[in-house]
Coordinates of C-alpha atoms in Angstrom, one line a residue:
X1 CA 17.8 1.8 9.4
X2 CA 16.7 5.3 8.6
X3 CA 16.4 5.5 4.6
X4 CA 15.1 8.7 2.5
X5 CA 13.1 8.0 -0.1
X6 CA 14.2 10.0 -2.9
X7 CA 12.2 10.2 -6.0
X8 CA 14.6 7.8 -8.5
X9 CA 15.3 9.8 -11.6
X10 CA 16.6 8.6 -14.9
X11 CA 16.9 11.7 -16.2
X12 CA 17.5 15.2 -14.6
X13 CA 14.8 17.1 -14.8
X14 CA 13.7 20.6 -12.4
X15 CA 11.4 22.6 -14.4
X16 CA 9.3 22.0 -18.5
X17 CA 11.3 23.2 -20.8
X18 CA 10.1 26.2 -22.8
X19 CA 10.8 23.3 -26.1
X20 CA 7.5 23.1 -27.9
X21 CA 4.9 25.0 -26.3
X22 CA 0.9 25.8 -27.8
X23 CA 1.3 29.2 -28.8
X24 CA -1.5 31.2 -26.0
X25 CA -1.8 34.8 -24.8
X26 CA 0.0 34.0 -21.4
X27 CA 3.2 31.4 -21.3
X28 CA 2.8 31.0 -17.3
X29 CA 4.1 28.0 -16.6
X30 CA 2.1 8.0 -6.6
X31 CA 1.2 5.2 -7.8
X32 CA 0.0 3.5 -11.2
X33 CA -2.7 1.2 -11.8
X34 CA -1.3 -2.2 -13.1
X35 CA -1.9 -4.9 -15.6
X36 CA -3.2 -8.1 -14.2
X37 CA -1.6 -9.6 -16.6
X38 CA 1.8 -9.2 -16.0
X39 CA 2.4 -8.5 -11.9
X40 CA 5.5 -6.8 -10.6
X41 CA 6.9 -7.6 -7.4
X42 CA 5.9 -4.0 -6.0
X43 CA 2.5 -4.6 -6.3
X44 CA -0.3 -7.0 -4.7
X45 CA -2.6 -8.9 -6.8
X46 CA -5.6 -7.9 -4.4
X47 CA -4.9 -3.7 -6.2
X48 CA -7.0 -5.1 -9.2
X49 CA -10.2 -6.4 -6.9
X50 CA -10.5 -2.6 -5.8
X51 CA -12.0 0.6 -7.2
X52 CA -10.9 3.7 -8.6
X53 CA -12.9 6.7 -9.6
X54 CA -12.5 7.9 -13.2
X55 CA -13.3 11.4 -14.7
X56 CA -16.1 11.0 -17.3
X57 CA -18.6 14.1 -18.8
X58 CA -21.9 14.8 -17.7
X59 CA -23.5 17.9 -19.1
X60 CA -20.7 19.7 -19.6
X61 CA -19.0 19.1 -16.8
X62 CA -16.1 16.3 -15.5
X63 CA -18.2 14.1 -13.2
X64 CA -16.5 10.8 -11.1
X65 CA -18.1 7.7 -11.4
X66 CA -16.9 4.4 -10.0
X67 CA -15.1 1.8 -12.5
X68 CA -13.6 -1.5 -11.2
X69 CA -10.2 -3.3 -11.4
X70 CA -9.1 -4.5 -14.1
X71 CA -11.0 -1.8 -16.1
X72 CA -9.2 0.5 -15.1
X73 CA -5.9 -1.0 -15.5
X74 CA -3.2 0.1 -18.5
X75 CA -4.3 -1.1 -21.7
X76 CA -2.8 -4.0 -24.2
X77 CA 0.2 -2.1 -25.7
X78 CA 0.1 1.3 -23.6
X79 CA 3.8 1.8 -23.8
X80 CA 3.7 5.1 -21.3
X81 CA 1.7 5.8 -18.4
X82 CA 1.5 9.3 -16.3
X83 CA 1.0 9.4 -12.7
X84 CA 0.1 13.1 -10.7
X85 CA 0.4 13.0 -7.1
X86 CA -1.5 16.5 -6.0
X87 CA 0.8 17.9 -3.3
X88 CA -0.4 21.2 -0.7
X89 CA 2.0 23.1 -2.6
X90 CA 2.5 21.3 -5.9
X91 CA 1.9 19.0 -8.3
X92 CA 4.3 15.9 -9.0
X93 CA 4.1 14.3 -11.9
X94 CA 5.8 11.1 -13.6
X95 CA 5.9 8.9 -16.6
X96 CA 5.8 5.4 -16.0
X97 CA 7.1 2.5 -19.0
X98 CA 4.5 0.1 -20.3
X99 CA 4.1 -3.4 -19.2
X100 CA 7.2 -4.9 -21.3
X101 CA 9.4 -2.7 -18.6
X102 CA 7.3 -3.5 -15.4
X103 CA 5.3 0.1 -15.4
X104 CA 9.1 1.5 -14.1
X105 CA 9.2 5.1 -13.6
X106 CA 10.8 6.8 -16.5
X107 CA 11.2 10.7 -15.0
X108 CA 9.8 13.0 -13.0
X109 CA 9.1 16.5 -13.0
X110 CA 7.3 19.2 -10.3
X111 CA 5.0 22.0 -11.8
X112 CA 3.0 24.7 -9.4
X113 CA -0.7 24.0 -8.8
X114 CA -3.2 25.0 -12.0
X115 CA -5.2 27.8 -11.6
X116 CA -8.9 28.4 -11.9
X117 CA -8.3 31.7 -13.5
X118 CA -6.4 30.3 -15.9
X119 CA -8.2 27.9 -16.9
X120 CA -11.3 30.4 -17.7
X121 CA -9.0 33.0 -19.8
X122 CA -6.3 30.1 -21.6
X123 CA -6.9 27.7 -23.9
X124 CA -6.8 24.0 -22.1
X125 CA -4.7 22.2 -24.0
X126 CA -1.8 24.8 -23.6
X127 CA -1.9 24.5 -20.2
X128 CA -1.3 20.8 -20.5
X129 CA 1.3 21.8 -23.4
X130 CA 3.7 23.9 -21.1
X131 CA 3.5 21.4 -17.9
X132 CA 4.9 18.7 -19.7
X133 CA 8.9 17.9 -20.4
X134 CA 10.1 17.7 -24.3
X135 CA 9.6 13.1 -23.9
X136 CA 6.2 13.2 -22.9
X137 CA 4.9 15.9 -24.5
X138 CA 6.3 13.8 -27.7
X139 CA 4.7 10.9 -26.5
X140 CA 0.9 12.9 -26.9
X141 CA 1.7 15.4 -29.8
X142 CA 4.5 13.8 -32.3
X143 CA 7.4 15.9 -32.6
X144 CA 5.3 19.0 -34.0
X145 CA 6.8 22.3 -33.6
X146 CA 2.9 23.0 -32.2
X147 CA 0.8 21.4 -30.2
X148 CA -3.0 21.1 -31.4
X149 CA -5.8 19.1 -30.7
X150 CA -5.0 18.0 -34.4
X151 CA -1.2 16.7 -33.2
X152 CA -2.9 15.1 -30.5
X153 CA -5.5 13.1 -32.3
X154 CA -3.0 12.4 -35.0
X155 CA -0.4 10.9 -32.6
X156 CA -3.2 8.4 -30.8
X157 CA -3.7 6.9 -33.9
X158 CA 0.2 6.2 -34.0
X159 CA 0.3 4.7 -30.7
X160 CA -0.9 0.8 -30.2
X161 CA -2.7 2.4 -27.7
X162 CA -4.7 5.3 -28.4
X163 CA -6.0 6.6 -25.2
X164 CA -3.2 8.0 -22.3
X165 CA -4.1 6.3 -19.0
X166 CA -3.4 9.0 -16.2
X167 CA -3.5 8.0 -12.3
X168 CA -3.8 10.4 -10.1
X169 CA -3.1 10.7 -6.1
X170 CA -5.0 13.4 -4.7
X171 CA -6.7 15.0 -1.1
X172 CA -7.0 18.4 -3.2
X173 CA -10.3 17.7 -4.8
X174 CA -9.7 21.3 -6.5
X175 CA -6.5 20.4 -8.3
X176 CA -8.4 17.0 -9.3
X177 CA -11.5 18.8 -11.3
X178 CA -8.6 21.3 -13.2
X179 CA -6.3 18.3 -13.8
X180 CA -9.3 16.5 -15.4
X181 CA -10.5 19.4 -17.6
X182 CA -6.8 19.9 -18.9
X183 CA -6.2 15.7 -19.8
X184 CA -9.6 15.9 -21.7
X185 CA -8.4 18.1 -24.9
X186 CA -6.6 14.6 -25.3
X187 CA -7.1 11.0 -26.1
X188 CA -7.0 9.9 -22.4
X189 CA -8.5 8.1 -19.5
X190 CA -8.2 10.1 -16.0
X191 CA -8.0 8.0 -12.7
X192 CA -8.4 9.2 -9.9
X193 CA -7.3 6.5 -6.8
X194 CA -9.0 5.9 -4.2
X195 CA -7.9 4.9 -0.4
X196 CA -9.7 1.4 -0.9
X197 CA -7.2 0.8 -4.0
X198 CA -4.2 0.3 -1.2
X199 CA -5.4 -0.7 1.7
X200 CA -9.0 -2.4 2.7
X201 CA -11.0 -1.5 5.7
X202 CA -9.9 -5.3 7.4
X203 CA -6.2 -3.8 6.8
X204 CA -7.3 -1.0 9.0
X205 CA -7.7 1.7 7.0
X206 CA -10.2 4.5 8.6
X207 CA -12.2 6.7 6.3
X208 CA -10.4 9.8 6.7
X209 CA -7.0 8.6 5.7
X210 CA -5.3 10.7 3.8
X211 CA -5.0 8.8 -0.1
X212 CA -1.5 10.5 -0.1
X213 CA -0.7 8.8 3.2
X214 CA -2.3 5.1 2.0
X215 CA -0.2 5.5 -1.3
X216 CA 2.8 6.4 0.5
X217 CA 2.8 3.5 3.0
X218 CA 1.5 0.8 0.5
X219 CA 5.4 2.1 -1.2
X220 CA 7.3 1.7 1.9
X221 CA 5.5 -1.7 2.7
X222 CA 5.9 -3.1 -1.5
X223 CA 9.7 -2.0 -1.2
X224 CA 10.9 -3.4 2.1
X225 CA 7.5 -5.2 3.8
X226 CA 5.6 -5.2 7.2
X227 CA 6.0 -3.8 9.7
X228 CA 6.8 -0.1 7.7
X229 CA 6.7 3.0 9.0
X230 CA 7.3 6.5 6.2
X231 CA 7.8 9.9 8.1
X232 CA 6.6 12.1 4.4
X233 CA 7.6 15.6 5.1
X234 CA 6.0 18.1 2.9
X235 CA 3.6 21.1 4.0
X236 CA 2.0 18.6 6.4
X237 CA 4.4 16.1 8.1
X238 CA 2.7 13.3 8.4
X239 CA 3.9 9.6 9.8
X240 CA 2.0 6.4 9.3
X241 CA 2.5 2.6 10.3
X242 CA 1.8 -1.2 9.9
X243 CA 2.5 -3.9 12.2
X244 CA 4.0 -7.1 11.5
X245 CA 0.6 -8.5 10.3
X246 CA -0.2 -6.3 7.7
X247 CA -2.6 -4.1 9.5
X248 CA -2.4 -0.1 9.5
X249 CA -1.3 1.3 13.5
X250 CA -1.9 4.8 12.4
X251 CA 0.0 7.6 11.9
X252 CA 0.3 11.3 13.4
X253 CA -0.1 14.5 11.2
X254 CA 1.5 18.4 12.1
X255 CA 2.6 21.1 10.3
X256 CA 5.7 20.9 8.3
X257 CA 8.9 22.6 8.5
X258 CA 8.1 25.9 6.3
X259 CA 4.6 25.1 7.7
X260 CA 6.2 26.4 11.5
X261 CA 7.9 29.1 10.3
X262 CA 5.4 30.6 8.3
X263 CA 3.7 30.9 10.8
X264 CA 6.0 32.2 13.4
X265 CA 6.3 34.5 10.5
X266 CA 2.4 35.7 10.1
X267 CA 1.8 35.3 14.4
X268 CA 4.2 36.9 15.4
X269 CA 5.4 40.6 14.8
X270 CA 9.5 40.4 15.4
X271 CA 10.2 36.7 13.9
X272 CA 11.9 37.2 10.3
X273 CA 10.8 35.0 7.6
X274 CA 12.9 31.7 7.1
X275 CA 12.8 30.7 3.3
X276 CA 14.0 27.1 2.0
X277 CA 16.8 28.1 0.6
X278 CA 18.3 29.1 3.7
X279 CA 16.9 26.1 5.7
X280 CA 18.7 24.1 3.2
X281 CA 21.8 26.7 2.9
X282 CA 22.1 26.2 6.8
X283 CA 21.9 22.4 6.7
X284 CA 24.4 22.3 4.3
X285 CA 26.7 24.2 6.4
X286 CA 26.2 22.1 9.6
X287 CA 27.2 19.0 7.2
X288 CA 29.7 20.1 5.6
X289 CA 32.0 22.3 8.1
X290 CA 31.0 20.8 11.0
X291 CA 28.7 23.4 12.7
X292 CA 25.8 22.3 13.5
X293 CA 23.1 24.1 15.3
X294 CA 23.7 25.0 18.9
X295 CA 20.9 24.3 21.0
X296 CA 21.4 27.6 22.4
X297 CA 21.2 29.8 19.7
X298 CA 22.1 33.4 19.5
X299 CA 20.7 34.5 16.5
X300 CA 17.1 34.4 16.1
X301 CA 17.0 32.7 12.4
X302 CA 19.2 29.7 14.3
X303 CA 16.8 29.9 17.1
X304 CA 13.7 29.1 15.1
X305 CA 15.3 26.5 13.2
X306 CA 17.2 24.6 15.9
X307 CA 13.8 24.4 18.2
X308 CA 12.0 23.2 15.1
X309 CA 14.5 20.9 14.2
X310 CA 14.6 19.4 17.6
X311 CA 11.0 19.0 17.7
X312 CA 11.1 16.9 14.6
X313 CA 14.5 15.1 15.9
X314 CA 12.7 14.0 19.0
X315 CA 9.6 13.1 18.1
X316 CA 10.9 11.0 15.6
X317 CA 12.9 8.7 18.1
X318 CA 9.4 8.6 20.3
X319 CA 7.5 7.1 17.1
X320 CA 10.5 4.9 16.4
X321 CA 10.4 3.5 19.4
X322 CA 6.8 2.7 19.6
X323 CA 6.5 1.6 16.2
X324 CA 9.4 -1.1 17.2
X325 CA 8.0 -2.0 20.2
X326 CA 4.3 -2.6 18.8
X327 CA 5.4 -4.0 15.6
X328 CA 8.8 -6.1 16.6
X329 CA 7.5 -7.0 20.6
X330 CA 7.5 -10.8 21.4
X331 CA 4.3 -11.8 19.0
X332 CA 5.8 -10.4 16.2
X333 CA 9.4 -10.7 16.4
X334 CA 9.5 -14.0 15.1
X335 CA 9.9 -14.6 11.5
X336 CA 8.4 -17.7 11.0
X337 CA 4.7 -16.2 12.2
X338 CA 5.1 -14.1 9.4
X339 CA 2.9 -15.6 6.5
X340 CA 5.0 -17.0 3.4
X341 CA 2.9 -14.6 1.1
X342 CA 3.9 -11.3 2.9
X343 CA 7.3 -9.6 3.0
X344 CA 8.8 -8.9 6.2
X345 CA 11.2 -5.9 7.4
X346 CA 13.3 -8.0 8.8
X347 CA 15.9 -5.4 8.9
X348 CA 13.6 -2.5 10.7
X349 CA 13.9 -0.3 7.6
X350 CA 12.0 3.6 8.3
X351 CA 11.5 5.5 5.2
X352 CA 11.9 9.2 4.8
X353 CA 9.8 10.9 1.5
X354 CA 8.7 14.2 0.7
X355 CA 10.1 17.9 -0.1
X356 CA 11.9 17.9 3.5
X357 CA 12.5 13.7 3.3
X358 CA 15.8 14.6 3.1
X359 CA 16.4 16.6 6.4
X360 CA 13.6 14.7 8.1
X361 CA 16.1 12.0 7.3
X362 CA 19.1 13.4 8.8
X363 CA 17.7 14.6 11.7
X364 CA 17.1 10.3 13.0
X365 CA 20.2 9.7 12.7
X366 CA 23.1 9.1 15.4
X367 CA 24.0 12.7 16.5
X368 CA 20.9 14.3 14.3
X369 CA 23.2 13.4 11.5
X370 CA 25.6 16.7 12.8
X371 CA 22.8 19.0 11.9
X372 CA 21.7 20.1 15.6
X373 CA 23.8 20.0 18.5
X374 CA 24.1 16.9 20.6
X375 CA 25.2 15.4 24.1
X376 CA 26.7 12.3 24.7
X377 CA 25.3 10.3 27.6
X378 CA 25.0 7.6 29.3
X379 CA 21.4 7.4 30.1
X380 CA 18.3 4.7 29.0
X381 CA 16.9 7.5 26.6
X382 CA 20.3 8.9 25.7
X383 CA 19.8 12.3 23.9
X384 CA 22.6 11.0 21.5
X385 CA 20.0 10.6 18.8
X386 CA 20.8 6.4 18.1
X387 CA 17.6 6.4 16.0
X388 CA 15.0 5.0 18.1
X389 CA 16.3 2.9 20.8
X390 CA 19.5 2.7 20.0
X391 CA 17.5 0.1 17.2
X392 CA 17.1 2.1 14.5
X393 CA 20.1 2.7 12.7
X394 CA 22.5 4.3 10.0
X395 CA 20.9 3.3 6.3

């Protein structure tokens, strides 16, 4: 069953609102720590024996050093929490309830990357101001028409928690350092997680995974269990995997959609540029009226997208199918080998996440889910698109 992912919002939310802003020269505009405490389902007890590195200051400057589970957990009465995953392209932010509500997410909101050069001719704590919605900006400066260092310091000592825990998911070490100078013209204690805080060396992780790939498959695995396998389509498309005992397979990473046509753009001299809009204008269209993509295009826009769009289509059914047969083969396609402490996917569940989740998601299902042209046949490997083996199927 092919699922995407979507980021679950309670509220509606695209862009900050210009509500409540520190006045400045220029107005340009993954997963949480837990209480030991109190354990949700989502989460493994073993996330509080692991390290994350915090943001402390060391002449002057924001330096990491290591702190240790459950230090670094929420504190007693924190009753909101913010998470920052650091995307290629941008940052992803979310509020999270306190302990009495489980630490769910309460919304989430998507702001461009900071910039160095603002951050040398603005005042800090404006930048922080304008990239926050109208409830959590409340949440660190009161309702104040302003927001001041004043506000801030005056609404910690409101709070049964005083200090702002912030968690952040990052491979852009960049975006980490100017995230960390903004959070410290506030109360607040900056995270930043670390690939051991998901998955331990034993599990299989390798030191050059990706902390946005280890956060993104400890999800998938807390939400449906092992074996999981998340396709995350974003500037990179990446894949990664478990097997049925827990253990990381791997994963695969290549350039994302926009990532291919960018540069089909800047390589060559004739290829037009191919915008997101009209990627998702055209995807639309093949739902919707019933046109999907011919596999032989005359139009060169069409032609771009329908051979990237294959590409993704097809290697998605070859990692389906290998993922099933490694993870769901004779050793591990009984249930009852499965320990009682670990969830187990019983019902084959592939997750889909990221900017391009959606189409990504689309594209593995039966008949590329109408968006590219396809052939009905009666062959082993079937071209059909039946989502891995004819195994994988509708979600």
């Amino acid at each position: 069953k092919i699922f995407h992912r979507p980021i679950r919002r309670q509220k509606k939310f695209v862009a900050p609102p210009t509500r409540r802003r520190h006045p400045s020269p220029a107005r340009r505009r993954i997963v949480v720590a837990l209480s030991p405490r109190r354990l949700p389902p989502q989460l493994p007890s073993s996330l509080y024996r692991r390290s994350a590195t915090t943001m402390t200051e060391q002449r002057g400057q924001t330096q990491p050093s290591k702190t240790k589970w459950p230090d670094a957990a929420p504190l007693d009465g924190e009753e909101l929490l913010f998470s920052i995953s650091c995307g290629n392209s941008h940052l992803h932010w979310a509020t999270h309830y306190g302990d009495a509500e489980d630490y769910n997410p309460q919304i989430f909101w998507r702001t461009p990357h900071l910039k160095e050069e603002d951050m040398e001719n603005e005042d800090l704590l404006a930048i922080l101001s304008r990239n926050l919605p109208d409830d959590p900006h409340d949440h660190i400066f009161g309702k104040s028409v302003d927001a001041t260092k004043a506000d801030a310091e005056a609404q910690s000592k409101k709070r049964a928690a005083p200090l702002i825990s912030v968690y952040v998911v990052s491979t852009n070490r960049g975006q980490e350092a100017l995230l960390a100078k903004i959070w410290k013209t506030v109360p607040s204690r900056f995270f930043v997680m670390q690939g051991e805080d998901f998955f331990k060396k034993e599990e299989g992780r390798y030191d050059t995974m990706g902390t946005d790939r280890l956060a993104t498959l400890t999800g998938a695995v807390h939400l449906h269990g092992h074996p999981a396998l998340v396709f995350d389509g974003g500037t990179a498309t990446t894949y990664s995997a478990t097997d049925g005992d827990g253990k990381i397979l791997g994963g695969g990473i290549g350039p994302g959609i926009q990532s291919k046509f960018r540069s089909l753009t800047k390589d060559t001299d004739a290829l037009p540029e191919i915008t997101t809009e009209e990627v998702i204008a055209r995807v639309n269209e093949a739902q919707e009226k019933g046109k999907p993509l011919p596999t032989f295009a005359r139009n060169t826009q069409e032609a771009m997208m329908a051979d990237a769009f294959q590409e993704f289509a097809l290697k998605g059914r070859n990692v389906i199918e290998h993922w099933l047969e490694k993870s769901y083969g004779k050793s591990n396609d009984d249930e009852k080998e499965i320990s009682p402490t670990r969830k187990f996917n019983s019902e084959k569940r592939v997750i889909c996440t990221g900017g391009d989740g959606d189409i990504l998601m689309q594209l593995l299902q039966p008949h590329y889910g109408g968006v590219i042209e396809h052939m009905e046949s009666n062959g082993a490997n079937g071209g059909g698109g039946g989502g891995g083996g004819g195994r994988a199927k509708n979600g």
